[in-house]
PDB file of C-alpha atoms in Angstrom:
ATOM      1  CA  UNK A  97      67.769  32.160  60.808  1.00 48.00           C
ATOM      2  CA  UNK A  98      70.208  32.280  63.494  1.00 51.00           C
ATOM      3  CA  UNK A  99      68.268  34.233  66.199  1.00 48.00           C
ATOM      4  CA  UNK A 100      65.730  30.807  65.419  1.00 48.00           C
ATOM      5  CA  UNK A 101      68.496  29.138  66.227  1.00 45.00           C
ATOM      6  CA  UNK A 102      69.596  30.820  69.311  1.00 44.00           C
ATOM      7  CA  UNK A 103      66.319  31.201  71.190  1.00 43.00           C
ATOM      8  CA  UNK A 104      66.591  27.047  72.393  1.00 45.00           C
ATOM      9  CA  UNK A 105      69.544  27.383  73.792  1.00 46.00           C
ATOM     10  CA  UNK A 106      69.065  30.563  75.509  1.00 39.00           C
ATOM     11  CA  UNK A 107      66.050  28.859  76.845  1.00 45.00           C
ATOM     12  CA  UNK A 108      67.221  25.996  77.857  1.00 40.00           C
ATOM     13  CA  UNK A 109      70.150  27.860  79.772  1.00 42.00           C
ATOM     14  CA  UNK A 110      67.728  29.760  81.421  1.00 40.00           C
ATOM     15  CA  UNK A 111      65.911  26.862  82.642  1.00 42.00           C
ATOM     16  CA  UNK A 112      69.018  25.277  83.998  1.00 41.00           C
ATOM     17  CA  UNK A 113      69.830  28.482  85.767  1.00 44.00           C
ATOM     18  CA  UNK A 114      66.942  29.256  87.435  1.00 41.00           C
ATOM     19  CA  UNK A 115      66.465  25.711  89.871  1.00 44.00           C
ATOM     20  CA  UNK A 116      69.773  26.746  91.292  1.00 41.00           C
ATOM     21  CA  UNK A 117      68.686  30.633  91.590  1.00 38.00           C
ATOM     22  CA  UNK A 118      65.881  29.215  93.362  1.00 39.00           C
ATOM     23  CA  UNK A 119      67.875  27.158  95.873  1.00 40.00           C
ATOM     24  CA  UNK A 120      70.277  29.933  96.496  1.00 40.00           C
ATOM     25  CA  UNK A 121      67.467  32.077  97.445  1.00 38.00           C
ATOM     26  CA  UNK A 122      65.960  29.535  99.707  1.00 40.00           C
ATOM     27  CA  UNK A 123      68.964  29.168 101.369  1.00 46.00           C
ATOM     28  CA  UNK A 124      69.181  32.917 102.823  1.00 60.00           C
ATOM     29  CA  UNK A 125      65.380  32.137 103.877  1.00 77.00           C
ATOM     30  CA  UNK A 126      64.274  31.788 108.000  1.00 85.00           C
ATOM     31  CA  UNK A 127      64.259  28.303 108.425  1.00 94.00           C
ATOM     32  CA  UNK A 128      62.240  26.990 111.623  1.00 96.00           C
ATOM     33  CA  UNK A 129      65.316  25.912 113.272  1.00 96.00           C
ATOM     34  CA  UNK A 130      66.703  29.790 112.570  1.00 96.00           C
ATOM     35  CA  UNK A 131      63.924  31.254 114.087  1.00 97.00           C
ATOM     36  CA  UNK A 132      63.292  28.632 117.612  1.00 98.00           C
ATOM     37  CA  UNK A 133      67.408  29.095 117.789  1.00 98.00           C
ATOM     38  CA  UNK A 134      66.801  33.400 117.527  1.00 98.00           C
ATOM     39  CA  UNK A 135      63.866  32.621 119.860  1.00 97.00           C
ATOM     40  CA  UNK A 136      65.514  31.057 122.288  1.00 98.00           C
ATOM     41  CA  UNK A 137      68.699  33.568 122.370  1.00 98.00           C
ATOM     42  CA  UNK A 138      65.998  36.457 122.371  1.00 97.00           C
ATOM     43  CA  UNK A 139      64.470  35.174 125.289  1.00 96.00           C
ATOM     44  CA  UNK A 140      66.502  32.858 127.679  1.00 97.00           C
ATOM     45  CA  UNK A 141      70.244  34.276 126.891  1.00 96.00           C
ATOM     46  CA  UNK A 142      70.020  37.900 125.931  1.00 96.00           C
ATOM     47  CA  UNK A 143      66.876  38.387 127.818  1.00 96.00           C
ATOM     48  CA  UNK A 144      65.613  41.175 125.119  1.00 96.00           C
ATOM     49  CA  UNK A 145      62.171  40.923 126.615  1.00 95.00           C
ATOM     50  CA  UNK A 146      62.393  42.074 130.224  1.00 94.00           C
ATOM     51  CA  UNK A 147      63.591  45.502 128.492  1.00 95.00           C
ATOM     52  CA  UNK A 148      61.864  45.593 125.232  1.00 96.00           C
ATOM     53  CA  UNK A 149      58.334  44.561 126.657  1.00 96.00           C
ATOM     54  CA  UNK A 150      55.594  46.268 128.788  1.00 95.00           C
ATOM     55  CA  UNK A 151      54.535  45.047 132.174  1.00 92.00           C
ATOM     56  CA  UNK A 152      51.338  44.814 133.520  1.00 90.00           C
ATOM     57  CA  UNK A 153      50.445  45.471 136.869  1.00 85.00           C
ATOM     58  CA  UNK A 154      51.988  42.877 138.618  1.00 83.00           C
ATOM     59  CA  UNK A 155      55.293  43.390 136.906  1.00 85.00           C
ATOM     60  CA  UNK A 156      54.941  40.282 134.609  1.00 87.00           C
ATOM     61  CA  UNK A 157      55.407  40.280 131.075  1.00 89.00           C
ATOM     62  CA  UNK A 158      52.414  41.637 129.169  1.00 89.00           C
ATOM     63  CA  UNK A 159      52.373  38.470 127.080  1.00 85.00           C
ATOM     64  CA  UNK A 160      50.601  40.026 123.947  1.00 88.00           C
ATOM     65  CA  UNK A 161      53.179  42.653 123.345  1.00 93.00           C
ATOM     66  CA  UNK A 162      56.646  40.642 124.025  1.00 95.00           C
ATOM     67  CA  UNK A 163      59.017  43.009 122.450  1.00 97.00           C
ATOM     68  CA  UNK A 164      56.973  45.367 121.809  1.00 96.00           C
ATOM     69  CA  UNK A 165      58.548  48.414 123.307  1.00 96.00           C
ATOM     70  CA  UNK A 166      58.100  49.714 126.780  1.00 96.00           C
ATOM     71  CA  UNK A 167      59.153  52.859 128.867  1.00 94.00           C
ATOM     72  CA  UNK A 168      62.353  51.660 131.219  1.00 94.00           C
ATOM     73  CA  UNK A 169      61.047  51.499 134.856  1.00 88.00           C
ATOM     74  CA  UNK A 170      64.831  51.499 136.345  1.00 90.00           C
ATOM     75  CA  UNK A 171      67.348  54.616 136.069  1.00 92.00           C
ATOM     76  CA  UNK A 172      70.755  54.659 136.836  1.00 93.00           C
ATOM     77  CA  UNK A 173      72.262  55.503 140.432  1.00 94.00           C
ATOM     78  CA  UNK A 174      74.502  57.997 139.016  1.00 94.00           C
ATOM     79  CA  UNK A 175      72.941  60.490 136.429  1.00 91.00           C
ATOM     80  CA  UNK A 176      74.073  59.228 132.977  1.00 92.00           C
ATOM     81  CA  UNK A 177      72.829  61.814 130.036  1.00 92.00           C
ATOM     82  CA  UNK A 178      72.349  59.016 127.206  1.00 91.00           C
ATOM     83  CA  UNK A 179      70.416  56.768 129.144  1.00 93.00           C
ATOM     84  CA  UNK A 180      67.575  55.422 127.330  1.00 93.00           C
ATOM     85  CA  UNK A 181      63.876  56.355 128.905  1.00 93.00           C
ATOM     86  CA  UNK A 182      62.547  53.547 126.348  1.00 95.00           C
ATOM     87  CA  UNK A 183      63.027  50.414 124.981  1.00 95.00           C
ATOM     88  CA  UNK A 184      61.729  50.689 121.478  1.00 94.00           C
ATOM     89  CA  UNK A 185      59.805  48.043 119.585  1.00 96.00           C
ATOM     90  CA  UNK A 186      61.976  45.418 118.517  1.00 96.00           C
ATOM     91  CA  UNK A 187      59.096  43.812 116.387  1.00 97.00           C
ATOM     92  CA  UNK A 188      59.707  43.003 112.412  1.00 96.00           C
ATOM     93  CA  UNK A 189      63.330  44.672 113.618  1.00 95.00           C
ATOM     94  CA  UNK A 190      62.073  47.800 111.438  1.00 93.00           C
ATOM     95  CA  UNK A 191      64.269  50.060 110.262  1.00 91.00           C
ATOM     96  CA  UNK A 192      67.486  47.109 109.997  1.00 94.00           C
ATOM     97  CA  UNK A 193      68.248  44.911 107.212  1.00 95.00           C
ATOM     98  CA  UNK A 194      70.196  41.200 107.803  1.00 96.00           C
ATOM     99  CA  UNK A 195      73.711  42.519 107.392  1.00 95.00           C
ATOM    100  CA  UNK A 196      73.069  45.843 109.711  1.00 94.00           C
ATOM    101  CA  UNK A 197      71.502  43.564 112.595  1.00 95.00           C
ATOM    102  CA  UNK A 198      73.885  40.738 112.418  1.00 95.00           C
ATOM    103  CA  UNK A 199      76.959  43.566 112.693  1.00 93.00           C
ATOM    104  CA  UNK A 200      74.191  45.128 115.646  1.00 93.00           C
ATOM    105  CA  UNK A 201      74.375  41.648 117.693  1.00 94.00           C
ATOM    106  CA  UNK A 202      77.556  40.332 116.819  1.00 93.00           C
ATOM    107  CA  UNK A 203      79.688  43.965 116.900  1.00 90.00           C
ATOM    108  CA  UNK A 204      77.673  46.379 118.818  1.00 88.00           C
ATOM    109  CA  UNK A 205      77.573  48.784 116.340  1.00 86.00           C
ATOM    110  CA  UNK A 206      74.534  50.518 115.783  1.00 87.00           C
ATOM    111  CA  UNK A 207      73.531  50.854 111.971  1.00 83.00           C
ATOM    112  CA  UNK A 208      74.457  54.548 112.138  1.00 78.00           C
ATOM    113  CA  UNK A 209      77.897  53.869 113.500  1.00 65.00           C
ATOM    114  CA  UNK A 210      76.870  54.994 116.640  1.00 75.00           C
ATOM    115  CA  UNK A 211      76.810  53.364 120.372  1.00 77.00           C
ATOM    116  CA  UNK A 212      73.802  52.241 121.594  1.00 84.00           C
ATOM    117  CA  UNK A 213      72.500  53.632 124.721  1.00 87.00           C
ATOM    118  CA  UNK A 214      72.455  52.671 128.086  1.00 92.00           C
ATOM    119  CA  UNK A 215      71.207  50.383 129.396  1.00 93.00           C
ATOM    120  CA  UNK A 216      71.307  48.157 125.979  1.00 91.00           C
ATOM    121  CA  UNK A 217      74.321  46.170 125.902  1.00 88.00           C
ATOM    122  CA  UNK A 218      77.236  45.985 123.381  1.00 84.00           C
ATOM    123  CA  UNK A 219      76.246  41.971 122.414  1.00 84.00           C
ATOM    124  CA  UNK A 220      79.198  39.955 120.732  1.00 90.00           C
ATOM    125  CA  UNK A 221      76.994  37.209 119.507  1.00 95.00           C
ATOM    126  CA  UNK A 222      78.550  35.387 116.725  1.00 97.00           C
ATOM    127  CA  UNK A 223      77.453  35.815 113.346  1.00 97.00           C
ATOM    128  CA  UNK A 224      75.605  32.780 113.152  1.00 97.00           C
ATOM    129  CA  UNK A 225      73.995  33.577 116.612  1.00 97.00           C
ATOM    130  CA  UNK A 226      72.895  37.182 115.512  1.00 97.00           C
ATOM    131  CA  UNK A 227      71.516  36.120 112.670  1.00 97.00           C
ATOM    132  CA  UNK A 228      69.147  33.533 113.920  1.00 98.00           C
ATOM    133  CA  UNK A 229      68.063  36.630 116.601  1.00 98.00           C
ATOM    134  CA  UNK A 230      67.535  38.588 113.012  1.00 98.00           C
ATOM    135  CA  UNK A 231      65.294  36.040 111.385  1.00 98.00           C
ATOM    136  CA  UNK A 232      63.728  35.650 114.916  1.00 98.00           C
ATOM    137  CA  UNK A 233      63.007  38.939 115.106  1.00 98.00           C
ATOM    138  CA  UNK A 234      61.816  39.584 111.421  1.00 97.00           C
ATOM    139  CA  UNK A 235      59.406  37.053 111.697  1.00 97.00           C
ATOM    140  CA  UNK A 236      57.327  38.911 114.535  1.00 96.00           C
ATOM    141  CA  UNK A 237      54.937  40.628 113.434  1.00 92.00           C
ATOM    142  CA  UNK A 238      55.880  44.577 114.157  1.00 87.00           C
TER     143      UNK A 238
END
């Protein structure tokens, strides 16, 4: 008789719980103003594409594969032994999850603890910034 009892009022806690589950979840979604603001940083501040995207012959962007990867035309003057002879693909960010991206952009540190290689640069976006780039990122198809 009591577990008759019970069963409402579990119920109905569990439908007054679940709206705001919902909205917290949406919350930590892309929004379209996350992913123009990554978009924009991606391409017009941090410039990820002239690096992370192949060329075609008349050194413009090969607009079908922005970010896509691409083998580094330019080298060093002095011989540096971690120089990077790629850019990798950059697409769907594979491999990162939100947190491990956002300390990528914002820190500079790589998800393994490790530097990044020349030429990438050490970004110092902040938080907020990095995490748009994330979302940005994520939503490209990989």
């Amino acid at each position: 008789m009591k577990i008759r009892l019970l069963l409402p009022i579990v119920g109905l806690a569990v439908s007054f719980a679940l709206p705001s589950f919902a909205q917290q979840k949406d919350s930590n979604a892309a929004s379209a103003d996350d992913i123009a603001r990554g978009k924009y940083i991606v391409e017009n501040v941090a410039k990820c594409t002239e690096c992370h995207s192949p060329r075609v012959q008349n050194e413009e962007l090969e607009k079908g594969l922005l970010l896509g990867g691409a083998k580094l035309e330019f080298k060093p003057i002095t011989p540096n032994a971690s120089w990077a002879e790629s850019a990798p693909n950059i697409r769907g960010i594979k491999g990162y999850n939100e947190k491990a991206a956002v300390t990528l952009f914002s820190r500079g540190i790589a998800k393994n603890y490790g530097e990044l290689a020349p030429p990438m640069p050490s970004y110092k976006m902040t938080e907020d910034d990095a995490d748009a780039v994330y979302k940005y990122l994520k939503s490209l198809e990989p």
